Tab-separated table of C-alpha atoms and ligand atoms in Angstrom:
chain	number	residue	atom	x	y	z
A	1	MET	CA	-10.992	0.612	0.126
A	2	GLU	CA	-12.766	2.766	2.779
A	3	GLU	CA	-10.089	1.600	5.452
A	4	MET	CA	-7.540	2.445	3.630
A	5	ARG	CA	-8.544	5.838	2.667
A	6	ALA	CA	-9.364	6.294	6.177
A	7	HIS	CA	-5.692	5.867	7.003
A	8	ILE	CA	-4.386	7.366	3.742
A	9	ASP	CA	-6.602	10.880	5.274
A	10	SER	CA	-5.394	10.170	9.044
A	11	CYS	CA	-1.568	10.361	7.618
A	12	SER	CA	-2.140	13.272	5.206
A	13	PRO	CA	0.070	14.792	3.430
A	14	ASN	CA	2.465	12.002	3.981
A	15	GLU	CA	2.528	8.706	2.619
A	16	ALA	CA	-0.028	6.093	4.094
A	17	CYS	CA	1.140	2.866	4.141
A	18	GLY	CA	-0.432	-0.819	5.274
A	19	LEU	CA	-0.527	-4.304	5.045
A	20	LEU	CA	-3.918	-6.594	3.298
A	21	ALA	CA	-4.654	-9.592	4.934
A	22	GLY	CA	-6.838	-12.695	3.215
A	23	THR	CA	-7.177	-15.640	1.741
A	24	GLY	CA	-6.208	-16.618	-2.077
A	25	ASP	CA	-6.425	-12.959	-3.554
A	26	VAL	CA	-9.562	-11.641	-1.531
A	27	VAL	CA	-8.717	-9.207	0.812
A	28	ARG	CA	-10.382	-9.813	4.519
A	29	SER	CA	-8.538	-7.430	6.532
A	30	VAL	CA	-6.686	-4.208	6.411
A	31	LEU	CA	-3.995	-3.522	8.424
A	32	PRO	CA	-3.034	0.357	8.656
A	33	ILE	CA	0.955	1.022	9.816
A	34	ALA	CA	2.378	4.073	10.712
A	35	ASN	CA	5.196	5.265	8.668
A	36	GLN	CA	8.289	5.406	10.040
A	37	GLU	CA	9.676	8.102	7.468
A	38	ARG	CA	6.992	10.671	8.156
A	39	ASN	CA	7.264	11.724	4.722
A	40	PRO	CA	5.195	12.850	1.934
A	41	SER	CA	7.205	11.361	-0.907
A	42	ARG	CA	8.595	8.003	1.054
A	43	PHE	CA	7.339	5.321	3.431
A	44	ARG	CA	9.227	2.579	5.615
A	45	MET	CA	6.659	0.609	7.594
A	46	ASP	CA	7.607	0.771	11.588
A	47	ALA	CA	8.700	-2.579	12.252
A	48	ARG	CA	7.104	-2.634	15.559
A	49	GLU	CA	3.963	-2.630	14.194
A	50	GLN	CA	4.642	-4.458	10.602
A	51	LEU	CA	5.432	-7.623	13.052
A	52	ARG	CA	2.369	-7.249	15.291
A	53	GLY	CA	0.352	-6.885	11.718
A	54	PHE	CA	2.412	-10.146	10.716
A	55	ARG	CA	0.879	-11.933	14.081
A	56	ALA	CA	-1.987	-10.596	13.886
A	57	ILE	CA	-2.269	-11.876	10.124
A	58	GLU	CA	-0.900	-15.486	11.519
A	59	GLU	CA	-3.551	-15.688	14.152
A	60	ALA	CA	-6.821	-14.903	12.424
A	61	ASP	CA	-5.462	-17.717	9.814
A	62	LEU	CA	-5.146	-15.399	7.053
A	63	GLU	CA	-1.839	-14.614	4.889
A	64	LEU	CA	-0.178	-11.447	3.926
A	65	VAL	CA	-2.185	-11.019	0.096
A	66	GLY	CA	-0.991	-7.585	-0.613
A	67	ILE	CA	0.681	-4.320	0.325
A	68	PHE	CA	-0.471	-0.691	-0.015
A	69	HIS	CA	1.050	2.479	0.206
A	70	SER	CA	-0.208	6.134	-1.338
A	71	HIS	CA	1.329	8.504	-3.485
A	72	PRO	CA	-0.180	11.786	-2.317
A	73	ALA	CA	1.303	14.229	-4.568
A	74	GLU	CA	-1.114	14.667	-7.426
A	75	VAL	CA	-0.203	12.516	-10.649
A	76	GLY	CA	1.506	15.018	-13.696
A	77	SER	CA	3.211	16.438	-10.777
A	78	GLN	CA	7.321	16.448	-10.788
A	79	THR	CA	7.106	14.166	-7.889
A	80	ASP	CA	4.752	11.528	-8.965
A	81	PRO	CA	4.386	12.268	-13.187
A	82	GLU	CA	2.920	8.786	-13.946
A	83	PRO	CA	0.244	6.972	-11.858
A	84	GLY	CA	2.842	3.934	-11.385
A	85	PRO	CA	5.651	2.634	-8.785
A	86	SER	CA	8.040	5.050	-8.299
A	87	ALA	CA	12.187	4.167	-8.670
A	88	THR	CA	12.037	3.574	-5.050
A	89	ASP	CA	8.730	1.486	-4.858
A	90	ILE	CA	10.414	-1.121	-7.557
A	91	ARG	CA	13.738	-1.171	-5.525
A	92	GLU	CA	12.569	-1.896	-2.319
A	93	ALA	CA	9.892	-4.366	-2.877
A	94	ALA	CA	10.619	-7.579	-0.876
A	95	TYR	CA	7.346	-9.637	-0.698
A	96	SER	CA	5.588	-10.966	-3.824
A	97	VAL	CA	2.232	-9.810	-2.699
A	98	VAL	CA	0.021	-7.027	-4.470
A	99	GLN	CA	1.036	-3.668	-4.395
A	100	VAL	CA	-1.871	-1.605	-3.856
A	101	ILE	CA	-0.700	2.443	-4.466
A	102	TRP	CA	-3.333	5.231	-4.368
A	103	PHE	CA	-2.921	7.566	-6.774
A	104	LYS	CA	-4.173	11.538	-6.673
A	105	GLN	CA	-5.641	13.006	-9.270
A	106	GLN	CA	-7.652	16.503	-9.574
A	107	GLY	CA	-8.303	16.120	-6.063
A	108	LEU	CA	-9.643	12.523	-6.060
A	109	TRP	CA	-8.076	9.191	-5.322
A	110	SER	CA	-7.452	5.738	-7.111
A	111	ALA	CA	-5.978	2.625	-5.970
A	112	ARG	CA	-4.290	0.576	-8.503
A	113	GLY	CA	-2.624	-2.582	-8.294
A	114	PHE	CA	0.869	-3.868	-9.556
A	115	TRP	CA	2.981	-6.875	-9.318
A	116	ILE	CA	6.121	-6.180	-9.075
A	117	GLU	CA	9.289	-8.556	-9.854
A	118	ASP	CA	12.609	-8.499	-10.165
A	119	GLY	CA	12.613	-4.857	-11.137
A	120	GLN	CA	9.976	-5.516	-13.767
A	121	VAL	CA	6.248	-3.905	-13.176
A	122	SER	CA	2.987	-5.208	-14.349
A	123	ALA	CA	-0.492	-3.813	-13.812
A	124	VAL	CA	-2.948	-6.372	-11.607
A	125	PRO	CA	-6.698	-5.527	-11.790
A	126	LEU	CA	-8.431	-4.547	-8.140
A	127	GLN	CA	-11.899	-5.809	-8.137
A	128	VAL	CA	-14.279	-4.336	-5.505
A	129	MET	CA	-16.039	-6.561	-2.899
A	130	THR	CA	-18.732	-5.793	-0.953
A	131	GLY	CA	-21.009	-7.229	1.520
A	132	GLN	CA	-19.257	-8.199	4.671
B	1	ZN	ZN1	5.239	4.466	-3.976
């Protein structure tokens, strides 16, 4: 969570994005990817970095288990009325993995998980594990 947060802070006020690698449904590694759009309400992963990320995941014998990005606009604002995936997020969800989206509420960040498939969104509970 801290690694994702650090990347989100470094991209602020633009959206941040990255890959989550692991095994099963456990994340073992966070791979920050540059947001090619450099935009506060959109993200597109830098294609070269994304490819490098996929290779690193394979070389580490891990799988892609999630994709994360941030919504830097305050929840409740016009840009981000609800803490959920945007219409673009739903339309562009391309991988069958959990989407972790970071939302800002009253200046504080929270992360929520979503499964997006065929235009349908369902919440996925996230559990924070520490120790290694
Ligand atoms: Zn989004």
